Coordinates of C-alpha atoms in Angstrom, one line a residue:
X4 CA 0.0 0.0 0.0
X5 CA 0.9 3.2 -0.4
X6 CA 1.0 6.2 2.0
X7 CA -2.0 7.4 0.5
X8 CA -3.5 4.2 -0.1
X9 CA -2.9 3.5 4.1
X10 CA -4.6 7.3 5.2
X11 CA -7.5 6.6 3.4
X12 CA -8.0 2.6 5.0
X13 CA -7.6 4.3 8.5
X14 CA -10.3 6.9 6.9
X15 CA -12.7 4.4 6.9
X16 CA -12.4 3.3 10.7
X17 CA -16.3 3.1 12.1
X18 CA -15.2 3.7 15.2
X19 CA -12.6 5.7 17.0
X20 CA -12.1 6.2 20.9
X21 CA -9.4 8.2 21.3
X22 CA -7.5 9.7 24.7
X23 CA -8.1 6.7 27.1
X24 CA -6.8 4.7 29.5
X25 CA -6.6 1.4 28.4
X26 CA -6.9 -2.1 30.5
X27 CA -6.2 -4.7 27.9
X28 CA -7.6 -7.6 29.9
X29 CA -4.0 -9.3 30.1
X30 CA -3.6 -7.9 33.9
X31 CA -0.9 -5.8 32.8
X32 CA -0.5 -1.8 33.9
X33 CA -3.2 0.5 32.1
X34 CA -1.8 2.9 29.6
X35 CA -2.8 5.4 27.3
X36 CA -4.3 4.8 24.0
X37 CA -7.1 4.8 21.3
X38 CA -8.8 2.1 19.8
X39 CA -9.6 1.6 16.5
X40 CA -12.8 0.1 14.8
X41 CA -13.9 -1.6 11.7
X42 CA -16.3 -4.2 11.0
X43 CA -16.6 -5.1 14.4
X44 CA -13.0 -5.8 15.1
X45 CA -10.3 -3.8 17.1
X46 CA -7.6 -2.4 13.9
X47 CA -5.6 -0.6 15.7
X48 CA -4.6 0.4 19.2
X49 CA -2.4 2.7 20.3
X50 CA -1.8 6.3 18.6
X51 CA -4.9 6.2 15.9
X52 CA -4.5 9.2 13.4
X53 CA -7.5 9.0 11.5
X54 CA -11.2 9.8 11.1
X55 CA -14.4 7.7 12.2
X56 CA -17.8 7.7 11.5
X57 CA -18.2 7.9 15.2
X58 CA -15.6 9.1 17.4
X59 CA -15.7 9.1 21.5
X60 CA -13.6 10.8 23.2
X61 CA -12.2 9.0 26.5
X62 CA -10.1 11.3 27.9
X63 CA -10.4 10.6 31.7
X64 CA -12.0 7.4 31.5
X65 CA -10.8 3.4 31.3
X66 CA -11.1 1.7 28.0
X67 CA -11.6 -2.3 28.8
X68 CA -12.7 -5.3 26.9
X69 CA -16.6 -6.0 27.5
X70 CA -17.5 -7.6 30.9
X71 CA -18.1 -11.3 30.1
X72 CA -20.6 -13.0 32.8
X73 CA -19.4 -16.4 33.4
X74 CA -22.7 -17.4 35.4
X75 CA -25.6 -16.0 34.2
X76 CA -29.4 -17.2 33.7
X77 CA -30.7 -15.1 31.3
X78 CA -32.1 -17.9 29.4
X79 CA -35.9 -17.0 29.3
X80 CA -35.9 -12.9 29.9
X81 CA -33.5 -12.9 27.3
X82 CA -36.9 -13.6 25.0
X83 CA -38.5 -10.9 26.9
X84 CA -36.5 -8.3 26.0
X85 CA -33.2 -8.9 23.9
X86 CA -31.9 -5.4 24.8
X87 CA -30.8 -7.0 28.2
X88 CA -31.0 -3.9 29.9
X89 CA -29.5 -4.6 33.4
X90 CA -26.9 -6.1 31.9
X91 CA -25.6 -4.2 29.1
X92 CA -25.7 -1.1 31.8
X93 CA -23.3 -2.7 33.7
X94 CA -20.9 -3.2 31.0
X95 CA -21.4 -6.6 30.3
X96 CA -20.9 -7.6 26.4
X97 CA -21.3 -11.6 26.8
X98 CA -23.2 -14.0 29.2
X99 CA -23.1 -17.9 29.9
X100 CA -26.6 -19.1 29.9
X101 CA -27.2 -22.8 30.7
X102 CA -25.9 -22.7 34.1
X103 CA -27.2 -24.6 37.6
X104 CA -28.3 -28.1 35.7
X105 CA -31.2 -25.4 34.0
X106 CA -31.3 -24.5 30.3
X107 CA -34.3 -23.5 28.4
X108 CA -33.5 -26.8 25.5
X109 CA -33.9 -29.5 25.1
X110 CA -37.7 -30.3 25.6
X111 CA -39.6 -33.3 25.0
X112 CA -43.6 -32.2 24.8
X113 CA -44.7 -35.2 27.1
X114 CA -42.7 -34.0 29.4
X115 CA -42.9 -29.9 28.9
X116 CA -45.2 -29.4 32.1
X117 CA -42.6 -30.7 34.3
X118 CA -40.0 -28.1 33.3
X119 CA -42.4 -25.0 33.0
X120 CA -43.9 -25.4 36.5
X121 CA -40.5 -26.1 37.9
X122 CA -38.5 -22.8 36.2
X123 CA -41.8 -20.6 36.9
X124 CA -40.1 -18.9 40.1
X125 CA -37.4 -17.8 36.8
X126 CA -39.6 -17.0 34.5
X127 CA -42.0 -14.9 36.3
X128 CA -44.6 -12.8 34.7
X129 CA -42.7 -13.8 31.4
X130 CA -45.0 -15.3 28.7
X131 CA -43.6 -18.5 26.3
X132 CA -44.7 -19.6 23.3
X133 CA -42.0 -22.6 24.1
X134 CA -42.0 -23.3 20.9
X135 CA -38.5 -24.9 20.4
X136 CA -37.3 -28.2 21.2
X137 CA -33.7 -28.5 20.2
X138 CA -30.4 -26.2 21.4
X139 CA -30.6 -25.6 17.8
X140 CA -34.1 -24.3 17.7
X141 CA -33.7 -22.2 21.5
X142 CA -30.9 -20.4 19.9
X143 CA -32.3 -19.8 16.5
X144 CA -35.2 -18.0 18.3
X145 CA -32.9 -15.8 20.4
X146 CA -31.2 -15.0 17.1
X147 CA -34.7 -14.3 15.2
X148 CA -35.1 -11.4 18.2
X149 CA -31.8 -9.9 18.5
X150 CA -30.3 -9.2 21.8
X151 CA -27.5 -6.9 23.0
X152 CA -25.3 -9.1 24.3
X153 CA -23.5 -11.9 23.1
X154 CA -25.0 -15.3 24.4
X155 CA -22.6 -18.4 25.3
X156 CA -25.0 -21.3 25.4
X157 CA -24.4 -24.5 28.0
X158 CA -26.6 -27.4 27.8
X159 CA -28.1 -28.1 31.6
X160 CA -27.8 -31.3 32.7
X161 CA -31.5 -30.8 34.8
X162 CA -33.6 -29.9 31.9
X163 CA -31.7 -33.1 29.7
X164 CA -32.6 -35.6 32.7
X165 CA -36.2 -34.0 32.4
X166 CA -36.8 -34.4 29.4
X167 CA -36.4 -38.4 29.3
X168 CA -36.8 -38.8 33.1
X169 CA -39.4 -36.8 34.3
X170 CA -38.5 -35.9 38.4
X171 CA -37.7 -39.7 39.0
X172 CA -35.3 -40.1 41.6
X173 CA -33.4 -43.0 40.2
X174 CA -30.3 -44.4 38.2
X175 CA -31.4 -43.9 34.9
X176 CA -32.3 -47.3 32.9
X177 CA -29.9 -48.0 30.2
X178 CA -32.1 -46.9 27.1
X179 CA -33.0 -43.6 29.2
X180 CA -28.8 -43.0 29.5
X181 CA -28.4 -43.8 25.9
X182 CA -30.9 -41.1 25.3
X183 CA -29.8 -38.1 27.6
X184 CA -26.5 -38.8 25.9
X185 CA -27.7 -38.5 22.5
X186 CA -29.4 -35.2 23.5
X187 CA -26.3 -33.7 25.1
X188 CA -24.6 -35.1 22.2
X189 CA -27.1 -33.0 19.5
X190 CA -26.4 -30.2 21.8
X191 CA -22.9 -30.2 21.4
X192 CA -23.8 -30.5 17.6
X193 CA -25.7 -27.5 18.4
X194 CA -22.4 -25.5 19.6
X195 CA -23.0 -25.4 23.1
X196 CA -19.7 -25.3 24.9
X197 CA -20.6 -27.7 27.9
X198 CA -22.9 -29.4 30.7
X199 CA -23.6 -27.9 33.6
X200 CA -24.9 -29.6 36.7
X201 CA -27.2 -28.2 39.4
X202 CA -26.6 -31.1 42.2
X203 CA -28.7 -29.5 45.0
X204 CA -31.4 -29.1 42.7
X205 CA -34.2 -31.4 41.6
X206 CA -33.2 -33.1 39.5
X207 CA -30.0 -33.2 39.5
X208 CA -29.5 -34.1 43.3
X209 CA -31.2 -37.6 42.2
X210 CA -28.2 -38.2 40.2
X211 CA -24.9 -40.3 40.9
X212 CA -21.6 -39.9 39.6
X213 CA -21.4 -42.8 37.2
X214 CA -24.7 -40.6 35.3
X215 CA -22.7 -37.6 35.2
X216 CA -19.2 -39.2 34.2
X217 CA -21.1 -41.1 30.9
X218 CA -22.9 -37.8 29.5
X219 CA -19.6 -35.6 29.9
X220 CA -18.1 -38.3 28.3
X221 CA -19.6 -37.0 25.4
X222 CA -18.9 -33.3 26.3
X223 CA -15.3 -34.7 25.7
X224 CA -15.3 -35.6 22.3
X225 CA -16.5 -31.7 21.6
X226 CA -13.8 -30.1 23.5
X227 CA -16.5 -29.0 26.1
X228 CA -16.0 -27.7 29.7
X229 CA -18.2 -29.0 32.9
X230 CA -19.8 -26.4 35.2
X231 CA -21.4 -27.6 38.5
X232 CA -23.8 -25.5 41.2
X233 CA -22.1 -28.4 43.5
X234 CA -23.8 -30.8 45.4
X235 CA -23.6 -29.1 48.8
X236 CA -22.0 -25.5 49.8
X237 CA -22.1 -26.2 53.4
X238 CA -21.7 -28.8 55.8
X239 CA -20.0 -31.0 52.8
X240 CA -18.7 -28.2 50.9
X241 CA -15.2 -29.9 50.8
X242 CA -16.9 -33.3 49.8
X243 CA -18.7 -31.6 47.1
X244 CA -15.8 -29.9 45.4
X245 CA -14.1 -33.0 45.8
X246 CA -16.8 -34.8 43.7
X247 CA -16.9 -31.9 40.6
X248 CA -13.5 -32.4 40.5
X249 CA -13.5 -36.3 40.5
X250 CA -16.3 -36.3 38.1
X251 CA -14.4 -33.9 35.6
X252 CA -11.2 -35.7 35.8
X253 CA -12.9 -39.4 34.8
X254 CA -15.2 -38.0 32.2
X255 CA -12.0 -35.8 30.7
X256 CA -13.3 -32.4 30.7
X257 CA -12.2 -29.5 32.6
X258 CA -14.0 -28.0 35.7
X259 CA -15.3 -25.2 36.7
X260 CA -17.1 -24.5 40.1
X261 CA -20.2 -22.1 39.9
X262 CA -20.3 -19.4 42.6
X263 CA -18.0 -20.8 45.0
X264 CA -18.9 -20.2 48.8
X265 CA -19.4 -21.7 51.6
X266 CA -23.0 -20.7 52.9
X267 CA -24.1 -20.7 56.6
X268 CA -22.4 -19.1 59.9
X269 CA -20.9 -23.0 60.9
X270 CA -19.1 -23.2 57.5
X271 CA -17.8 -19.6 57.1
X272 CA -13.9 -20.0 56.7
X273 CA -14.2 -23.4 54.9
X274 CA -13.5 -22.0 51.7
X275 CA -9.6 -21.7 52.6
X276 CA -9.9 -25.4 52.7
X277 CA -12.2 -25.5 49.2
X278 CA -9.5 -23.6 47.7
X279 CA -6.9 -25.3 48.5
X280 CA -8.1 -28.4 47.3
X281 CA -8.4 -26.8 44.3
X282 CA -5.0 -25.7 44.7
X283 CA -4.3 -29.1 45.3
X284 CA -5.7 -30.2 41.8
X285 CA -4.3 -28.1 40.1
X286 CA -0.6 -28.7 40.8
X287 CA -1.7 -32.0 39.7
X288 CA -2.2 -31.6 36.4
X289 CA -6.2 -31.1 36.7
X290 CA -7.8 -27.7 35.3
X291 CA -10.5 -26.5 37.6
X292 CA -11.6 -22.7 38.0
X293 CA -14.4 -21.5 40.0
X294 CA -16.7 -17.8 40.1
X295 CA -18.1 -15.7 42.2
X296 CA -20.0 -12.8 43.0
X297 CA -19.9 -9.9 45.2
X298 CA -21.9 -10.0 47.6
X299 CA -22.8 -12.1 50.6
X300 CA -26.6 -12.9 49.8
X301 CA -27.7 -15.5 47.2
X302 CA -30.8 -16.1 45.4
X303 CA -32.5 -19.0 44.8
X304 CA -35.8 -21.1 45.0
X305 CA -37.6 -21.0 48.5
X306 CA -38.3 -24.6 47.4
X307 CA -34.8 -25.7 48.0
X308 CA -35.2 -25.4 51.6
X309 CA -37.4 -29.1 51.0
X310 CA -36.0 -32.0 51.6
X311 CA -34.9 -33.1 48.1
X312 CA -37.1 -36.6 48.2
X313 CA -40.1 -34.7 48.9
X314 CA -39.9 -33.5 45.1
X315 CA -39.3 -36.6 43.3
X316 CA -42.4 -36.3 40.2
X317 CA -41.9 -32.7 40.0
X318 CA -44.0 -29.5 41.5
X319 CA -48.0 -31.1 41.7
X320 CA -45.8 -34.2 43.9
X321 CA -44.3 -31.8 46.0
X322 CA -47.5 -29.8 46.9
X323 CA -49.3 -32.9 47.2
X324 CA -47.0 -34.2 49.9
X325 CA -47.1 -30.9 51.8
X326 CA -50.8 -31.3 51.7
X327 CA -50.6 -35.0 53.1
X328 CA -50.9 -34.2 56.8
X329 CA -48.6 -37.2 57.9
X330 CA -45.6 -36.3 55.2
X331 CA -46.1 -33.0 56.1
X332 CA -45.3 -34.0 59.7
X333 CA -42.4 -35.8 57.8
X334 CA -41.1 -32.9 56.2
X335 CA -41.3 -30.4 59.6
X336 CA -39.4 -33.1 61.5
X337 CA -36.7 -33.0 58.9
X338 CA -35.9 -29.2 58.2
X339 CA -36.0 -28.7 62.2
X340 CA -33.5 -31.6 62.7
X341 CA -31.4 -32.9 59.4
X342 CA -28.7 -30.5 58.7
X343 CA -28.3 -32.8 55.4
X344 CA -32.3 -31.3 54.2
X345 CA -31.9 -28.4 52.0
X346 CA -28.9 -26.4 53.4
X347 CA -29.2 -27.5 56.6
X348 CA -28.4 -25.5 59.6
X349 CA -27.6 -22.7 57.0
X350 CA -31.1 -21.5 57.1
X351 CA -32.2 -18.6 59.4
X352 CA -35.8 -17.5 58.1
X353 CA -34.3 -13.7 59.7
X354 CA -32.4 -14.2 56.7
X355 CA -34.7 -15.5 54.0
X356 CA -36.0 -12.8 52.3
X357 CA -38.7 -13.4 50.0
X358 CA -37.9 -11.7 46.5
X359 CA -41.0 -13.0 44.3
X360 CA -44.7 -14.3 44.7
X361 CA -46.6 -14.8 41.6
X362 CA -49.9 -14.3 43.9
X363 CA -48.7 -12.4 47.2
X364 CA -46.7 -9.8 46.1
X365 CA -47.1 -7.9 49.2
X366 CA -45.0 -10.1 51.0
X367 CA -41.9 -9.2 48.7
X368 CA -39.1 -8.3 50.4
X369 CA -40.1 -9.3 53.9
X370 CA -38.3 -12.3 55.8
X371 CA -39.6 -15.7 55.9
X372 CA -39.5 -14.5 59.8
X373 CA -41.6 -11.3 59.5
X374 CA -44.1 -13.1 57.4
X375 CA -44.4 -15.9 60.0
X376 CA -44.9 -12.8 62.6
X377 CA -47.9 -11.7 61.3
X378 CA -49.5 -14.7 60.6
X379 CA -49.2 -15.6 64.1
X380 CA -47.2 -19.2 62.3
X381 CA -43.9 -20.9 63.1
X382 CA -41.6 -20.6 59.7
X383 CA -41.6 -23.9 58.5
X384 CA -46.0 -23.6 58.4
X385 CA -45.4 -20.1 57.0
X386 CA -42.9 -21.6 54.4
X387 CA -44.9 -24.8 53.3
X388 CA -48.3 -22.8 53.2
X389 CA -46.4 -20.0 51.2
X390 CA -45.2 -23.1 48.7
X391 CA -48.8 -24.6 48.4
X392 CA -50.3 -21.3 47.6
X393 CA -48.2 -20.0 45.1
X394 CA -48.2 -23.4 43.5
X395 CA -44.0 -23.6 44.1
X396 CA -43.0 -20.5 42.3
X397 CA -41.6 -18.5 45.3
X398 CA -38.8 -16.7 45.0
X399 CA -36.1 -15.4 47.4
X400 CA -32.8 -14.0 49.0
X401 CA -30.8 -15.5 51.4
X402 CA -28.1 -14.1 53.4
X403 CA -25.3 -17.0 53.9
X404 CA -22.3 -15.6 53.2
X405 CA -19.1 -14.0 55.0
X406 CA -17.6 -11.3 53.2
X407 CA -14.0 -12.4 54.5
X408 CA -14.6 -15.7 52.3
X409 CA -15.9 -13.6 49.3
X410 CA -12.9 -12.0 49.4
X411 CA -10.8 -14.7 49.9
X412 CA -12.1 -16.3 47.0
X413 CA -12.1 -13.4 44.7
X414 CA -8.4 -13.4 45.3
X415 CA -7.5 -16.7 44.4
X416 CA -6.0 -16.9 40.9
X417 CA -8.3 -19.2 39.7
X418 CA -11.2 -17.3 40.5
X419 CA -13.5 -15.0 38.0
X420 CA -16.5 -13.0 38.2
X421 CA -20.3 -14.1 37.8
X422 CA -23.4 -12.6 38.6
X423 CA -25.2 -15.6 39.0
X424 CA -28.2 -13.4 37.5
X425 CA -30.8 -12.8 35.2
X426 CA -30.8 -9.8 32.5
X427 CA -33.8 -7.6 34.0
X428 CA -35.2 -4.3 33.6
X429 CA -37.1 -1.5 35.7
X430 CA -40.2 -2.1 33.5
X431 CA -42.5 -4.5 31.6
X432 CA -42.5 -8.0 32.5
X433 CA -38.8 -7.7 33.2
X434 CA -40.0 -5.9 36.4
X435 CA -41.5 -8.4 38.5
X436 CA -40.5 -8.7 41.9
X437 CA -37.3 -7.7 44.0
X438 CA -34.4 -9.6 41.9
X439 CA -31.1 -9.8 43.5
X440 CA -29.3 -6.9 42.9
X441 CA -26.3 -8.8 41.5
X442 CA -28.9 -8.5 38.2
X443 CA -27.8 -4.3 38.2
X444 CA -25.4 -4.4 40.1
X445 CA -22.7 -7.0 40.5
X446 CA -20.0 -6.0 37.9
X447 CA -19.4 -1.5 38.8
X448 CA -19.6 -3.3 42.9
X449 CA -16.2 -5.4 42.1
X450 CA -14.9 -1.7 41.0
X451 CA -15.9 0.5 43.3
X452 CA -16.6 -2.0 46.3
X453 CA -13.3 -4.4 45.6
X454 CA -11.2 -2.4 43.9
X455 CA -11.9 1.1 44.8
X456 CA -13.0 1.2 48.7
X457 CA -11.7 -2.8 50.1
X458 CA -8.7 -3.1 47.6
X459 CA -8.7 -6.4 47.5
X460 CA -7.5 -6.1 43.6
X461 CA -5.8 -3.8 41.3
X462 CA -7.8 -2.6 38.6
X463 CA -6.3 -4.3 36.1
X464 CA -6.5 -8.1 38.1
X465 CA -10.0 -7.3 38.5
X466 CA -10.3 -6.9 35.1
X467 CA -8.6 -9.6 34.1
X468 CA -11.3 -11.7 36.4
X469 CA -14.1 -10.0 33.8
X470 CA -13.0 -10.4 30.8
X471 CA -9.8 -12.5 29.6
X472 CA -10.3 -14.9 32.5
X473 CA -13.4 -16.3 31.5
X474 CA -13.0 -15.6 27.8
X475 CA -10.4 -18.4 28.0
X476 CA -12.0 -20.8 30.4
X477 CA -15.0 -20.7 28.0
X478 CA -13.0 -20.8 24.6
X479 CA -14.1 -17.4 23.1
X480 CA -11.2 -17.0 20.7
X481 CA -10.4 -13.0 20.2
X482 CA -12.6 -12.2 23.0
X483 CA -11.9 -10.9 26.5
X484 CA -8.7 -8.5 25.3
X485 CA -8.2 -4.9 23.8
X486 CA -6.1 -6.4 21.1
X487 CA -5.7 -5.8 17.7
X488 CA -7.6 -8.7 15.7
X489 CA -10.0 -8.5 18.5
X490 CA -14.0 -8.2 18.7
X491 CA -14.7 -5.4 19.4
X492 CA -16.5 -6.1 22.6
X493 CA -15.8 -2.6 24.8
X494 CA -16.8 -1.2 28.1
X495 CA -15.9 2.7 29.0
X496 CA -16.3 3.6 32.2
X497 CA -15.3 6.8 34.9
X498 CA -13.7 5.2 37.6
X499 CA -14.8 7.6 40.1
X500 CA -18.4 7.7 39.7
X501 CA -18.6 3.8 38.9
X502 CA -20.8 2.4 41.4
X503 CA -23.6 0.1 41.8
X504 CA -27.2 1.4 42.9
X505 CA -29.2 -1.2 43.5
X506 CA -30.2 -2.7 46.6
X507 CA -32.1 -5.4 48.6
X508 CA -35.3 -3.3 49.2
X509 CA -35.2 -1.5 46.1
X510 CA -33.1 -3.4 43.3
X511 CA -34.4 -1.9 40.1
X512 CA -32.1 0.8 39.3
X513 CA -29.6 0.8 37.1
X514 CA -25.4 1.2 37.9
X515 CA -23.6 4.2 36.9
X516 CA -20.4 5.1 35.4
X517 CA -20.7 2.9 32.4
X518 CA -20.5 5.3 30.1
X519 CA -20.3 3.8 26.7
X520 CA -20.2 -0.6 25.7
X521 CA -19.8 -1.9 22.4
X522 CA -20.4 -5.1 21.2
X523 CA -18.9 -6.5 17.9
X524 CA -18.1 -3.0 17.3
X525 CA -21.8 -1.3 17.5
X526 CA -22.2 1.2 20.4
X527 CA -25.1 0.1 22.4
X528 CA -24.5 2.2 25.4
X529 CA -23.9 6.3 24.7
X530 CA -23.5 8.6 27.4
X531 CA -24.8 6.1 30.0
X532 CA -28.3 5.6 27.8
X533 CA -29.5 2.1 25.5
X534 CA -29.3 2.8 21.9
X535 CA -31.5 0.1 21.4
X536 CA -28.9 -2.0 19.0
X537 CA -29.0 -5.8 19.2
X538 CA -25.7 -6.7 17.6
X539 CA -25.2 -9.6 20.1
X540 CA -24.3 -12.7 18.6
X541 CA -24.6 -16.6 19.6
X542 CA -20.8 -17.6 20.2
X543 CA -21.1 -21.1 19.4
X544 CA -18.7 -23.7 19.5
X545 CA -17.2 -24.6 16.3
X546 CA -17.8 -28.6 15.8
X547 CA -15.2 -29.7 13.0

C-alpha cells in the first residue's frame, strides 16, 4: 500500500475512541491509548491518526474489553427483551446461559409441564410460546429477536434428565442413559460449549456420579467444559468440590465450580480449605476454575429449603406431599432436625428474604420470619403454606455468606467474576419482583466495592477476572482482550463515579459510570443511555 492508499483505509475506521486509559484484559498496567474500529474488530490500538464515522472521546475514562458474565441465567428474559438492559448497563458484552443443571433446551412435549412449573419462580410474569425443542431451535429463536449481548450457550444437565426422566429419583435405565447422551450429544452439535450440573437441585440431586461421568463423556469428544452448582455449599462443601472435580477428571473435561462459597455461619472459613483443594488439583495436572460474585446474599428457590425426596415427580408431587398431613409431619421433622435437608443448619428465616410471589406480592421483600410474625405461624408452616399457595413459584434472597470468604475467593488466581443473575429491567415483564441486585449491580460493585473502597484487587486483576479470564475458560477466541484482531466487545467507564445502585429493598435501578459498551463493534451504550442496538451474537462452539 501506499502512503496514500494507508490514510485513506484508517479513513474508513467506524469507530474511534481516542485519549483513554486502556486495561487490555492481560492484567498488565493501564496505559494510554485509542482504539480503533472496523467491522466489528479492534484495527488498531495505540496512537490512531484517522477519522471515524463515530468518534468518542475517553479522555479521563478506562477503555476495557466487554464484561463477560461467566454465570448468568438469562435464558428465558433474554426472549423478553433482547436489549438486556440490566446487563448491558453494567458493562457486560457476553453471558453464559445454561448454568445450575437449568437450560431452556432441550424439551420433550410429554414432558414440557414438568419443566415450565419447575422454572416458573425464573420465568415470572414472562409469557412463552415454548416453541423450540432443540439447542438448535432455542438459539435460533434468540437470534430471530436480536439481543445486545452476546450469548454463550451451556446445555443443563437438569432440563436433559427431564426431558427423558421426568422428576424420577433414580439411576437412569440403560435406554434412558443412551438417550440423555444422544441429547447432550445433539447439543454439542448445536455449539454449546458444555454441561452444567445443578446437584442440589431437583433433579440433578437424584443423580450419581457414574450418570454424570457417561454424559460428559460425550462433552469430551466436543472439547467442552463441565460447570457444576455443586452438590452441597455447606456442611459438605469440601466433599462436594471433591466430587466436581472427581467427576471432571474421569469424564475428561475441565471444571469449573459455579459461585463458589461456603453458605451458613458453621461453614464460614471453609472456603480456605475449598480452595486449596483446588489448589491441590491443580498442581496435579487437573484444570478446575471457580466464580463468584460480590456479595454475601444468594438467590435461589424457597423450594430448596425441601428436603430433596419430597420433590421426586416434580411441583403437583411436592405440593401434594405438603398437603398430606402425615408427610407434612415428615417434612417439619426433617428441616427442624437434618442438617443434610436443603442447606441444613444454614437457614435462618431472619435471613430469607422473599424476593417473588406470583400471587402475594405484598409479601416481597419481607423475611420468611416477619411473614411468619404476622401470621401468628412458626416458619416452617409459613414456608410450606407460602409453597402450596403459590403453586412452588416462590422466589427469594438468602443471606449466607461471609464477606471475609468472598474476598478470599475473589483473590485466588483461579477465580473470575459471575453474577449468577438474570438480564432484567425496571419495566414491563422484566420488572416483577425484587431480583437480586447482582442482576444491576454486580459488575461496577467489584470496582468500586473491591477495587476502589476494600482493595482487595488492582484494577487491572479485577479486570482480568471480567473479561480475559473467562474468555479463556470458556473458549471465546479473540474475545476478552483490547487487542488488535480483536471483537470489538468494549466497556468505558469513569472510575470515580462507577458504582452500583441497586439494593435489597429497592433493586431496580440501574449502575452508573458505564458510560459507553460496544459489542462487535456497534455502540449500544452512549452517554450512560441504550441505543437500542441488538448486535449480540450466539458464540457457538465450532464442531469440525
Amino acid at each position: 500500500m501506499s502512503n496514500d492508499d494507508i490514510a485513506g483505509y484508517l479513513q474508513m475506521l467506524d469507530v474511534l475512541i481516542r485519549k483513554g486509559r486502556i486495561v487490555d484484559g492481560t492484567g498488565n498496567p493501564w496505559f494510554n491509548g485509542d482504539v480503533g474500529i472496523r467491522n466489528g474488530i479492534i484495527e488498531k490500538v495505540g496512537h490512531v491518526n484517522a477519522e471515524a464515522g463515530e468518534i468518542i472521546n475517553a479522555t479521563g475514562l478506562f477503555v476495557c474489553p466487554g464484561f463477560i458474565d461467566s454465570h448468568a441465567h438469562s435464558d428465558f428474559s433474554i426472549l423478553a427483551n433482547p436489549l438486556a438492559e440490566s446487563k448491558i448497563r453494567q458493562g457486560v458484552t457476553t453471558e453464559v446461559i445454561g448454568n445450575c443443571g437449568l437450560s431452556a433446551a432441550p424439551i420433550k412435549r410429554e414432558r414440557l409441564d414438568l419443566l415450565k412449573k419447575y422454572v416458573e419462580a425464573l420465568t415470572k410474569e414472562i409469557k412463552l410460546d415454548w416453541d423450540w425443542s432443540s439447542v438448535g431451535d432455542y438459539l435460533r429463536r434468540i437470534e430471530s429477536g436480536g439481543s445486545s449481548i452476546n450469548i454463550v450457550p451451556l446445555v443443563g444437565h437438569g432440563t436433559t434428565r427431564i426431558a427423558v426422566m421426568g422428576f424420577e429419583n433414580r439411576v437412569p435405565f440403560s435406554d434412558e442413559l443412551e438417550e440423555m447422551k444422544g441429547l447432550v450429544a445433539q447439543a454439542c452439535n448445536d455449539g454449546v460449549r458444555g454441561l452444567s450440573s445443578g446437584l442440589m437441585y431437583p433433579p440433578g440431586c437424584f443423580a450419581d456420579k457414574t450418570e454424570l461421568i457417561e454424559l460428559l463423556r460425550v462433552v469430551a469428544k466436543y472439547g467442552g467444559i463441565y460447570t457444576s452448582h455443586i452438590r452441597d455449599q455447606s456442611e459438605r462443601l469440601i466433599e462436594a468440590v471433591q466430587e466436581a472435580i472427581e467427576i471432571g477428571n474421569e469424564a475428561g473435561v475441565p471444571v469449573h465450580i459455579s459461585h463458589h462459597q461456603a453458605a451458613g455461619m458453621e461453614s464460614w472459613g471453609k472456603v480456605r480449605n475449598s480452595l486449596g483443594v483446588v489448589d491441590k488439583a491443580r498442581d496435579g495436572g487437573i484444570d478446575i476454575t471457580v466464580d463468584v460474585y460480590p456479595y454475601t446474599a444468594g438467590s435461589t428457590f424457597l423450594s430448596i429449603a425441601i428436603p430433596r425426596w419430597a420433590h421426586e415427580g416434580g411441583v403437583d408431587e411436592l405440593i401434594r406431599r405438603i398437603r398430606d398431613p402425615e408427610t407434612r409431619f415428615r417434612l417439619r421433622t426433617e428441616i427442624e432436625n437434618d442438617p443434610s435437608c436443603g442447606l441444613g443448619r444454614a437457614w435462618d428465616p431472619e435471613n430469607m428474604m422473599i424476593n417473588y410471589c406470583k400471587k402475594n406480592k405484598v409479601l416481597e421483600g419481607k423475611t420468611l420470619a416477619e411473614i411468619a410474625r404476622s401470621k401468628g405461624k412458626d416458619w416452617i408452616d409459613t414456608m410450606l403454606d407460602l409453597l402450596v399457595e403459590e403453586e412452588h413459584a416462590v422466589g427469594m434472597v438468602v443471606f449466607l455468606m461471609w464477606e471475609e470468604d468472598v474476598c478470599a475467593i475473589m483473590k485466588h488466581p483461579a477465580a473470575m467474576i459471575g453474577s449468577d443473575s438474570s438480564a432484567v429491567a425496571p419495566y414491563g415483564v422484566l420488572g416483577a419482583g425484587k431480583p437480586h441486585p447482582r442482576a444491576y449491580g454486580a459488575y461496577p460493585r467489584v470496582l468500586r466495592e473491591y477495587v476502589m473502597n476494600k482493595k482487595v484487587m488492582t484494577l487491572e486483576e479485577a479486570i482480568k477476572k471480567m473479561t480475559s479470564q473467562p474468555a479463556q475458560r470458556f473458549g471465546l477466541c479473540k474475545r476478552g482482550l483490547i487487542k488488535e484482531g480483536a471483537f470489538a466487545d468494549i466497556t468505558i467507564f469513569d472510575l470515580d463515579k462507577v458504582k452500583d445502585k441497586a439494593m435489597y429493598a429497592e433493586p431496580h435501578q440501574y449502575a452508573e459510570g458505564i458510560e459507553y459498551v460496544l459489542v462487535n463493534g456497534v455502540i449500544v451504550i452512549a452517554s450512560g443511555e441504550h441505543t437500542r442496538a441488538v448486535p449480540g451474537r450466539i458464540l457457538r462452539r465450532e464442531v469440525s
